[in-house]
Amino acid sequence: ENTSYIKGKRQRSESNNGQMVMIQQCDLRRNIQIMPQAKVYVVQPYDEPANSNAANTTSPSYQPGTTKKGGVVSSTVTTRDTGERKQMFGYTARRIITTMVTDSSPDACSPMKSKIEIDGWYIDAAFALDCDMSQAYTSYRPQTAAGCQDRYETKQIGLAKKGFPVWEKTTMFAPDGAESFSSVNEVVEFSQATLEASLFDVPQGYREVKDF
C-alpha cells in the first residue's frame, strides 16, 4: 500500500509504511529519495542521467579514449486510446494502452529484447502532477566496462493523453514473448486536505548521499 500527497508542482509518495519516501519536485526538475531510518537522501535531477559514464571512470577496465562503437538499441513507445470510458471517483476515465518494445542490433554491446505493456484507466484531475521527466532518460547512454558504446534511438507512436492513473496493470514479457511478470496499481481512496509545504522538501537534519 502506497500513499501519495500532491500539492501544486510537487508530490510525495510513501511506501512500506513510510520506510521509503519519494518526493517529485517538478518546479526544480528533480526527484528526492529519502530513507527515514538512516536520515539520508539522494537527489536525482531530471536533466542529468541517473548513472553517468563519469561514475564508471574508476573501473579498472575503463580506459579514457578507448570507446568502441557498438550497435543500435531501438525503443518504440506506442500509446493507444481504446475509446472506452467509465466513471471512476466521480470522473470520466479513459482506457489507454501503452506498449514499450526495445530491441538491439546483433553488434550491440548490451544485447536486449524486451516488451512492456501498461493497460490503464486515467482521469483528468486538477491535482494531477504535470511533470516532464523525458530528459531524465533520453540523455542516459550506459557504457560497458570494456568501453563499448551503443547508439540509442526512441520512436513514439500515438498521442493519446493519459492523465492521472487510477488503475494500471503493467505486464513484462520475456524475449520469447511469454508473460514473465505483471503487477496492478489501483487507487482505492481519494481525499482532500490542507498539506504543509514541509512535506515536499528534505527534512531538517538529513544528509545527502550519492546512493543508499
Coordinates of N, CA and C in Angstrom, one line a residue:
E1 N 0.8 -1.2 0.0 CA 0.0 0.0 0.0 C 0.9 1.2 0.0
N2 N 0.6 2.1 -1.0 CA 1.4 3.4 -1.0 C 0.4 4.6 -0.8
T3 N 1.0 5.7 -0.3 CA 0.2 6.9 -0.1 C 0.9 8.0 -0.8
S4 N 0.1 8.8 -1.7 CA 0.7 9.9 -2.4 C 0.1 11.2 -1.9
Y5 N 0.9 12.2 -1.7 CA 0.4 13.6 -1.3 C 0.8 14.5 -2.4
I6 N -0.2 15.3 -3.0 CA 0.1 16.2 -4.1 C -0.3 17.6 -3.7
K7 N 0.6 18.5 -4.0 CA 0.3 19.9 -3.8 C 1.1 20.7 -4.8
G8 N 0.3 21.4 -5.7 CA 0.9 22.2 -6.8 C 1.8 21.3 -7.7
K9 N 3.1 21.8 -7.8 CA 4.0 21.1 -8.7 C 4.9 20.0 -7.9
R10 N 4.4 19.6 -6.8 CA 5.2 18.6 -6.0 C 4.3 17.4 -5.6
Q11 N 4.9 16.3 -5.4 CA 4.3 15.1 -5.0 C 5.2 14.3 -4.0
R12 N 4.6 13.8 -3.0 CA 5.3 12.9 -2.0 C 4.6 11.6 -2.0
S13 N 5.4 10.5 -2.2 CA 4.9 9.1 -2.2 C 5.6 8.3 -1.2
E14 N 4.8 7.7 -0.3 CA 5.4 6.9 0.8 C 5.0 5.4 0.5
S15 N 6.0 4.5 0.7 CA 5.8 3.1 0.6 C 6.4 2.4 1.7
N16 N 6.0 1.1 1.9 CA 6.4 0.3 3.0 C 6.2 1.0 4.4
N17 N 5.0 1.5 4.6 CA 4.7 2.2 5.9 C 5.7 3.4 6.1
G18 N 6.0 4.1 5.1 CA 6.9 5.2 5.2 C 8.4 5.0 5.3
Q19 N 8.8 3.7 5.1 CA 10.2 3.4 5.2 C 11.0 4.0 4.0
M20 N 10.3 4.2 2.9 CA 10.9 4.8 1.7 C 10.0 5.9 1.2
V21 N 10.6 7.1 1.0 CA 9.8 8.3 0.6 C 10.4 8.8 -0.7
M22 N 9.5 9.1 -1.7 CA 10.0 9.7 -2.9 C 9.3 11.1 -3.1
I23 N 10.0 12.1 -3.3 CA 9.5 13.5 -3.5 C 9.8 13.9 -4.9
Q24 N 8.7 14.2 -5.7 CA 8.9 14.8 -7.0 C 8.8 16.3 -6.9
Q25 N 9.8 17.0 -7.2 CA 9.8 18.5 -7.3 C 9.9 19.0 -8.7
C26 N 8.7 19.0 -9.4 CA 8.7 19.4 -10.8 C 9.2 20.8 -11.0
D27 N 8.9 21.7 -10.0 CA 9.4 23.1 -10.2 C 10.9 23.2 -10.2
L28 N 11.6 22.2 -9.6 CA 13.1 22.2 -9.5 C 13.6 21.2 -10.4
R29 N 12.7 20.4 -11.2 CA 13.1 19.4 -12.1 C 14.0 18.4 -11.5
R30 N 13.6 17.8 -10.4 CA 14.3 16.7 -9.7 C 13.5 15.9 -8.8
N31 N 13.9 14.7 -8.5 CA 13.3 13.8 -7.5 C 14.2 13.7 -6.3
I32 N 13.7 13.5 -5.2 CA 14.5 13.3 -4.0 C 14.0 12.0 -3.3
Q33 N 14.9 11.0 -3.2 CA 14.6 9.8 -2.5 C 15.1 9.9 -1.1
I34 N 14.2 9.6 -0.1 CA 14.5 9.7 1.3 C 14.4 8.4 2.0
M35 N 15.4 8.1 2.9 CA 15.4 6.9 3.7 C 15.3 7.4 5.2
P36 N 14.1 7.4 5.8 CA 14.0 8.0 7.1 C 14.8 7.2 8.2
Q37 N 14.9 5.9 8.1 CA 15.7 5.1 9.1 C 17.1 5.6 9.3
A38 N 17.7 5.9 8.1 CA 19.2 6.4 8.2 C 19.3 7.9 8.1
K39 N 18.2 8.6 8.0 CA 18.2 10.1 7.8 C 19.1 10.5 6.7
V40 N 18.9 9.9 5.5 CA 19.7 10.3 4.4 C 18.8 10.5 3.2
Y41 N 19.3 11.1 2.1 CA 18.5 11.3 0.9 C 19.4 11.4 -0.3
V42 N 18.9 11.1 -1.5 CA 19.6 11.1 -2.8 C 18.8 12.0 -3.7
V43 N 19.5 12.9 -4.4 CA 18.9 13.8 -5.3 C 19.1 13.3 -6.7
Q44 N 18.0 13.2 -7.5 CA 18.0 12.7 -8.9 C 17.5 13.8 -9.9
P45 N 18.4 14.6 -10.5 CA 18.0 15.7 -11.4 C 17.4 15.1 -12.7
Y46 N 16.3 15.7 -13.2 CA 15.7 15.2 -14.5 C 16.7 15.3 -15.7
D47 N 17.5 16.4 -15.7 CA 18.2 16.7 -16.9 C 19.6 16.1 -16.9
E48 N 19.9 15.2 -15.9 CA 21.2 14.5 -15.9 C 20.9 13.0 -15.8
P49 N 21.6 12.2 -16.5 CA 21.4 10.7 -16.4 C 21.6 10.2 -14.9
A50 N 20.8 9.3 -14.5 CA 21.0 8.7 -13.2 C 22.3 8.1 -13.0
N51 N 22.8 7.4 -14.0 CA 24.1 6.8 -14.0 C 25.0 7.3 -15.1
S52 N 25.8 8.2 -14.9 CA 26.6 8.8 -16.0 C 27.9 8.0 -16.2
N53 N 28.5 8.2 -17.3 CA 29.8 7.5 -17.6 C 30.9 7.9 -16.6
A54 N 30.8 9.1 -16.1 CA 31.8 9.6 -15.2 C 31.8 8.8 -13.9
A55 N 30.7 8.2 -13.6 CA 30.7 7.4 -12.4 C 31.4 6.1 -12.5
N56 N 31.7 5.7 -13.8 CA 32.4 4.5 -14.0 C 33.9 4.6 -14.3
T57 N 34.4 5.8 -14.2 CA 35.8 6.1 -14.6 C 36.8 5.4 -13.7
T58 N 36.4 4.9 -12.5 CA 37.3 4.3 -11.6 C 37.4 2.8 -11.9
S59 N 36.6 2.3 -12.8 CA 36.6 0.9 -13.1 C 38.0 0.5 -13.7
P60 N 38.6 -0.6 -13.2 CA 39.9 -0.9 -13.7 C 40.0 -1.2 -15.2
S61 N 38.9 -1.6 -15.8 CA 38.9 -2.0 -17.2 C 38.5 -0.8 -18.1
Y62 N 38.2 0.4 -17.4 CA 37.8 1.5 -18.2 C 39.1 2.4 -18.5
Q63 N 39.3 2.6 -19.8 CA 40.4 3.4 -20.2 C 39.9 4.6 -21.1
P64 N 40.0 5.9 -20.6 CA 39.6 7.0 -21.3 C 40.1 7.0 -22.7
G65 N 39.3 7.4 -23.7 CA 39.7 7.5 -25.1 C 39.7 6.2 -25.8
T66 N 39.2 5.1 -25.2 CA 39.2 3.8 -25.9 C 37.8 3.3 -26.2
T67 N 36.9 4.3 -26.3 CA 35.5 3.9 -26.5 C 35.3 3.2 -27.9
K68 N 34.7 2.1 -27.9 CA 34.5 1.3 -29.1 C 33.0 1.4 -29.5
K69 N 32.8 1.6 -30.8 CA 31.4 1.8 -31.3 C 30.7 0.5 -31.3
G70 N 29.5 0.4 -30.7 CA 28.7 -0.8 -30.6 C 27.7 -0.8 -31.7
G71 N 26.4 -1.2 -31.3 CA 25.3 -1.3 -32.3 C 24.3 -0.3 -31.9
V72 N 23.0 -0.6 -32.3 CA 21.9 0.3 -32.1 C 20.9 -0.4 -31.2
V73 N 20.4 0.4 -30.2 CA 19.3 -0.1 -29.3 C 18.1 0.7 -29.6
S74 N 17.1 0.1 -30.2 CA 15.9 0.9 -30.6 C 14.7 0.6 -29.6
S75 N 14.0 1.7 -29.3 CA 12.8 1.6 -28.4 C 11.7 2.2 -29.1
T76 N 10.5 1.5 -29.1 CA 9.3 2.1 -29.7 C 8.2 2.1 -28.7
V77 N 7.7 3.3 -28.4 CA 6.6 3.5 -27.4 C 5.3 3.8 -28.2
T78 N 4.3 3.0 -28.0 CA 3.1 3.1 -28.7 C 2.0 3.4 -27.7
T79 N 1.3 4.5 -27.8 CA 0.2 4.9 -26.9 C -1.1 4.8 -27.7
R80 N -2.1 4.0 -27.2 CA -3.4 3.9 -27.9 C -4.6 4.1 -27.0
D81 N -5.5 5.0 -27.4 CA -6.7 5.2 -26.7 C -7.7 4.2 -27.2
T82 N -8.2 3.3 -26.4 CA -9.2 2.3 -26.9 C -10.6 2.9 -27.2
G83 N -10.8 4.1 -26.7 CA -12.2 4.7 -26.9 C -13.1 4.3 -25.7
E84 N -12.7 3.4 -24.9 CA -13.6 3.0 -23.7 C -13.6 4.1 -22.6
R85 N -14.7 4.3 -22.0 CA -14.9 5.3 -20.9 C -15.7 4.7 -19.8
K86 N -15.4 5.1 -18.6 CA -16.3 4.7 -17.5 C -16.1 5.7 -16.3
Q87 N -17.1 5.8 -15.4 CA -17.0 6.7 -14.3 C -16.2 6.1 -13.1
M88 N -15.2 6.8 -12.6 CA -14.4 6.4 -11.5 C -14.1 7.6 -10.6
F89 N -14.5 7.5 -9.4 CA -14.3 8.5 -8.4 C -15.0 9.8 -8.8
G90 N -16.0 9.8 -9.6 CA -16.7 11.0 -10.0 C -16.1 11.6 -11.2
Y91 N -15.1 11.0 -11.8 CA -14.5 11.5 -13.1 C -14.8 10.5 -14.2
T92 N -14.7 11.0 -15.4 CA -14.7 10.1 -16.6 C -13.3 9.6 -16.9
A93 N -13.2 8.3 -16.8 CA -11.8 7.7 -17.0 C -11.7 7.2 -18.4
R94 N -10.5 7.3 -19.0 CA -10.2 6.8 -20.3 C -9.3 5.6 -20.2
R95 N -9.5 4.6 -21.1 CA -8.7 3.4 -21.1 C -7.6 3.6 -22.2
I96 N -6.3 3.6 -21.8 CA -5.2 3.8 -22.7 C -4.2 2.7 -22.5
I97 N -3.8 2.1 -23.6 CA -2.8 1.0 -23.5 C -1.5 1.5 -24.1
T98 N -0.4 1.4 -23.3 CA 0.9 1.9 -23.7 C 1.8 0.6 -23.9
T99 N 2.5 0.5 -25.0 CA 3.4 -0.6 -25.2 C 4.8 -0.1 -25.5
M100 N 5.8 -0.6 -24.8 CA 7.2 -0.2 -25.0 C 8.0 -1.5 -25.4
V101 N 8.5 -1.4 -26.6 CA 9.3 -2.5 -27.2 C 10.7 -2.1 -27.4
T102 N 11.7 -2.8 -26.8 CA 13.1 -2.5 -27.0 C 13.8 -3.6 -27.7
D103 N 14.6 -3.3 -28.7 CA 15.4 -4.4 -29.4 C 16.8 -3.8 -29.8
S104 N 17.7 -4.7 -29.8 CA 19.1 -4.2 -30.2 C 19.6 -5.0 -31.4
S105 N 20.5 -4.3 -32.1 CA 21.1 -4.9 -33.3 C 22.1 -6.0 -32.8
P106 N 22.5 -7.0 -33.7 CA 23.4 -8.1 -33.3 C 24.7 -7.6 -32.8
D107 N 25.2 -6.4 -33.2 CA 26.5 -6.0 -32.8 C 26.5 -5.1 -31.6
A108 N 25.3 -5.0 -30.9 CA 25.2 -4.1 -29.7 C 26.1 -4.6 -28.5
C109 N 26.6 -3.7 -27.8 CA 27.4 -4.0 -26.6 C 26.5 -4.7 -25.5
S110 N 25.3 -4.1 -25.4 CA 24.4 -4.6 -24.4 C 23.1 -5.2 -25.1
P111 N 23.2 -6.5 -25.5 CA 22.1 -7.1 -26.2 C 20.8 -7.1 -25.3
M112 N 19.7 -6.7 -25.9 CA 18.4 -6.7 -25.2 C 17.3 -6.8 -26.1
K113 N 16.2 -7.4 -25.5 CA 15.0 -7.6 -26.3 C 13.9 -7.7 -25.2
S114 N 13.1 -6.7 -25.1 CA 12.0 -6.6 -24.1 C 10.8 -6.0 -24.6
K115 N 9.7 -6.3 -23.9 CA 8.4 -5.7 -24.2 C 7.7 -5.5 -22.9
I116 N 7.1 -4.3 -22.7 CA 6.3 -3.9 -21.5 C 5.0 -3.3 -22.0
E117 N 3.9 -3.8 -21.4 CA 2.6 -3.2 -21.7 C 2.0 -2.7 -20.5
I118 N 1.4 -1.4 -20.6 CA 0.7 -0.8 -19.5 C -0.7 -0.6 -19.9
D119 N -1.7 -1.3 -19.3 CA -3.1 -1.2 -19.6 C -3.7 -0.4 -18.5
G120 N -4.1 0.8 -18.7 CA -4.6 1.6 -17.6 C -5.8 2.5 -17.9
W121 N -6.4 3.0 -16.8 CA -7.5 3.9 -16.8 C -7.0 5.2 -16.2
Y122 N -7.3 6.4 -16.9 CA -6.8 7.7 -16.5 C -7.9 8.7 -16.5
I123 N -7.7 9.7 -15.5 CA -8.7 10.7 -15.4 C -8.0 12.1 -15.5
D124 N -8.8 13.1 -15.9 CA -8.3 14.5 -15.9 C -8.7 15.1 -14.5
A125 N -7.7 15.2 -13.7 CA -7.9 15.7 -12.3 C -7.1 17.0 -12.1
A126 N -7.7 18.0 -11.4 CA -7.0 19.2 -11.2 C -5.7 19.0 -10.4
F127 N -5.6 17.9 -9.6 CA -4.4 17.7 -8.7 C -3.4 16.9 -9.4
A128 N -3.6 16.4 -10.6 CA -2.7 15.6 -11.4 C -1.4 16.3 -11.6
L129 N -0.3 15.7 -11.3 CA 1.0 16.3 -11.5 C 1.5 16.3 -12.9
D130 N 1.8 17.5 -13.4 CA 2.3 17.6 -14.8 C 3.8 17.8 -14.7
C131 N 4.5 16.7 -14.9 CA 6.0 16.6 -14.6 C 6.7 16.1 -15.8
D132 N 7.4 16.9 -16.6 CA 8.1 16.5 -17.7 C 9.5 15.8 -17.3
M133 N 9.5 14.5 -17.4 CA 10.7 13.8 -17.0 C 11.4 13.1 -18.1
S134 N 11.0 13.5 -19.4 CA 11.5 12.8 -20.5 C 13.1 12.9 -20.7
Q135 N 13.6 14.1 -20.3 CA 15.0 14.3 -20.4 C 15.8 13.5 -19.5
A136 N 15.2 13.0 -18.4 CA 15.9 12.1 -17.5 C 16.4 10.9 -18.1
Y137 N 15.7 10.4 -19.2 CA 16.1 9.1 -19.7 C 16.7 9.3 -21.1
T138 N 16.4 10.3 -21.9 CA 17.0 10.4 -23.2 C 18.5 10.7 -23.2
S139 N 19.0 11.2 -22.1 CA 20.4 11.5 -22.0 C 21.2 10.4 -21.4
Y140 N 20.6 9.3 -21.0 CA 21.3 8.2 -20.4 C 21.8 7.3 -21.5
R141 N 23.1 7.1 -21.5 CA 23.8 6.3 -22.5 C 24.8 5.4 -21.8
P142 N 24.4 4.2 -21.3 CA 25.3 3.4 -20.5 C 26.5 3.0 -21.3
Q143 N 27.7 2.9 -20.7 CA 28.9 2.4 -21.3 C 29.4 1.2 -20.6
T144 N 29.7 0.1 -21.3 CA 30.1 -1.1 -20.6 C 31.5 -1.0 -20.1
A145 N 32.0 -1.9 -19.3 CA 33.3 -1.9 -18.7 C 34.4 -1.9 -19.8
A146 N 34.1 -2.5 -20.9 CA 35.1 -2.6 -22.0 C 35.1 -1.3 -22.8
G147 N 34.4 -0.3 -22.4 CA 34.4 0.9 -23.2 C 33.6 0.9 -24.5
C148 N 32.6 0.0 -24.5 CA 31.8 -0.1 -25.7 C 30.6 0.8 -25.6
Q149 N 30.2 1.5 -26.7 CA 29.1 2.5 -26.6 C 28.1 2.2 -27.7
D150 N 26.9 1.9 -27.3 CA 25.8 1.7 -28.2 C 25.1 3.1 -28.6
R151 N 24.4 3.1 -29.7 CA 23.6 4.2 -30.1 C 22.1 3.9 -29.8
Y152 N 21.4 4.9 -29.1 CA 20.1 4.7 -28.7 C 19.1 5.5 -29.5
E153 N 18.0 4.9 -30.0 CA 17.0 5.5 -30.7 C 15.6 5.2 -30.1
T154 N 14.8 6.3 -30.0 CA 13.5 6.1 -29.4 C 12.4 6.7 -30.4
K155 N 11.4 5.9 -30.7 CA 10.3 6.4 -31.6 C 9.0 6.3 -30.8
Q156 N 8.2 7.4 -30.9 CA 6.9 7.4 -30.3 C 5.8 7.4 -31.3
I157 N 4.8 6.5 -31.1 CA 3.7 6.4 -31.9 C 2.4 6.6 -31.1
G158 N 1.6 7.5 -31.6 CA 0.3 7.8 -30.9 C 0.4 9.0 -29.9
L159 N -0.6 9.8 -29.8 CA -0.6 11.0 -29.0 C -1.7 10.9 -27.9
A160 N -2.1 9.8 -27.6 CA -3.2 9.6 -26.6 C -2.8 10.3 -25.2
K161 N -3.6 11.2 -24.7 CA -3.3 11.8 -23.5 C -3.7 10.9 -22.3
K162 N -2.8 10.8 -21.4 CA -3.0 9.9 -20.2 C -3.8 10.6 -19.1
G163 N -3.1 11.4 -18.3 CA -3.8 12.0 -17.1 C -3.4 11.3 -15.9
F164 N -4.2 11.3 -14.8 CA -3.8 10.7 -13.6 C -4.3 9.3 -13.6
P165 N -3.4 8.3 -13.3 CA -3.7 6.9 -13.3 C -4.5 6.5 -12.1
V166 N -5.7 5.9 -12.3 CA -6.5 5.4 -11.2 C -6.4 3.8 -11.1
W167 N -6.0 3.2 -12.3 CA -5.9 1.8 -12.3 C -4.9 1.5 -13.5
E168 N -3.8 0.7 -13.2 CA -2.8 0.4 -14.2 C -2.4 -1.1 -14.0
K169 N -2.3 -1.8 -15.0 CA -1.7 -3.2 -15.0 C -0.5 -3.1 -15.9
T170 N 0.7 -3.4 -15.3 CA 1.9 -3.5 -16.1 C 2.3 -4.9 -16.2
T171 N 2.6 -5.3 -17.5 CA 3.0 -6.6 -17.8 C 4.3 -6.6 -18.6
M172 N 5.2 -7.5 -18.1 CA 6.5 -7.6 -18.8 C 6.6 -8.9 -19.5
F173 N 7.2 -8.9 -20.7 CA 7.3 -10.1 -21.5 C 8.7 -10.6 -21.7
A174 N 8.9 -11.9 -21.7 CA 10.3 -12.4 -21.9 C 10.6 -12.3 -23.4
P175 N 11.9 -12.5 -23.8 CA 12.3 -12.4 -25.2 C 11.5 -13.3 -26.1
D176 N 11.0 -14.5 -25.5 CA 10.2 -15.4 -26.4 C 8.8 -15.0 -26.5
G177 N 8.4 -13.9 -25.9 CA 7.0 -13.4 -26.0 C 6.1 -13.8 -24.8
A178 N 6.6 -14.7 -24.0 CA 5.8 -15.2 -22.9 C 5.7 -14.2 -21.8
E179 N 4.6 -14.1 -21.1 CA 4.4 -13.2 -20.0 C 5.3 -13.6 -18.8
S180 N 6.2 -12.7 -18.3 CA 7.1 -13.1 -17.3 C 6.8 -12.4 -15.9
F181 N 6.0 -11.3 -15.9 CA 5.7 -10.6 -14.7 C 4.6 -9.6 -14.9
S182 N 3.8 -9.5 -13.9 CA 2.7 -8.4 -14.0 C 2.4 -7.9 -12.6
S183 N 2.0 -6.6 -12.6 CA 1.6 -6.0 -11.3 C 0.4 -5.0 -11.6
V184 N -0.4 -4.8 -10.6 CA -1.5 -3.9 -10.7 C -1.4 -2.8 -9.7
N185 N -1.6 -1.6 -10.1 CA -1.6 -0.5 -9.2 C -3.0 0.2 -9.3
E186 N -3.7 0.2 -8.1 CA -5.0 0.7 -8.1 C -5.3 1.7 -7.0
V187 N -5.9 2.8 -7.4 CA -6.3 3.8 -6.4 C -7.5 3.3 -5.7
V188 N -7.5 3.3 -4.3 CA -8.6 2.8 -3.5 C -9.3 4.0 -2.8
E189 N -8.6 5.1 -2.7 CA -9.3 6.2 -1.9 C -8.7 7.6 -2.3
F190 N -9.5 8.6 -2.5 CA -9.1 10.0 -2.7 C -9.6 10.8 -1.5
S191 N -8.8 11.8 -1.0 CA -9.3 12.7 0.0 C -8.6 14.0 -0.2
Q192 N -9.3 15.1 0.2 CA -8.7 16.5 0.1 C -8.4 17.0 1.5
A193 N -7.2 17.6 1.6 CA -6.8 18.2 2.9 C -5.8 19.3 2.6
T194 N -5.5 20.1 3.6 CA -4.5 21.1 3.6 C -3.2 20.5 3.9
L195 N -2.2 20.6 3.0 CA -0.9 19.9 3.2 C 0.2 20.9 3.5
E196 N 1.0 20.6 4.5 CA 2.1 21.5 4.8 C 3.2 21.4 3.7
A197 N 3.8 22.6 3.4 CA 4.9 22.6 2.3 C 6.1 21.8 2.7
S198 N 6.3 21.6 4.0 CA 7.5 20.9 4.5 C 7.4 19.4 4.1
L199 N 6.2 18.9 3.8 CA 6.1 17.5 3.4 C 6.8 17.2 2.1
F200 N 7.0 18.3 1.3 CA 7.5 18.2 0.0 C 8.9 18.6 -0.2
D201 N 9.7 18.6 0.9 CA 11.1 19.0 0.9 C 11.9 18.1 1.8
V202 N 13.2 18.2 1.8 CA 14.1 17.4 2.6 C 13.9 17.8 4.1
P203 N 13.7 16.8 5.0 CA 13.5 17.1 6.4 C 14.8 17.7 7.0
Q204 N 14.6 18.5 8.0 CA 15.8 19.0 8.8 C 16.6 17.9 9.4
G205 N 17.9 18.1 9.3 CA 18.8 17.1 10.0 C 19.2 15.9 9.1
Y206 N 18.7 15.9 7.9 CA 19.1 14.8 7.0 C 20.3 15.1 6.1
R207 N 21.1 14.1 5.8 CA 22.3 14.4 5.0 C 22.2 13.8 3.6
E208 N 22.8 14.5 2.6 CA 22.7 14.0 1.2 C 23.8 12.9 1.0
V209 N 23.5 11.8 0.3 CA 24.4 10.8 -0.1 C 24.2 10.5 -1.6
K210 N 25.3 9.9 -2.2 CA 25.2 9.6 -3.6 C 24.3 8.4 -3.9
D211 N 24.3 7.4 -3.0 CA 23.4 6.2 -3.1 C 23.2 5.6 -1.7
F212 N 22.2 4.8 -1.6 CA 21.9 4.2 -0.3 C 22.8 3.0 0.0

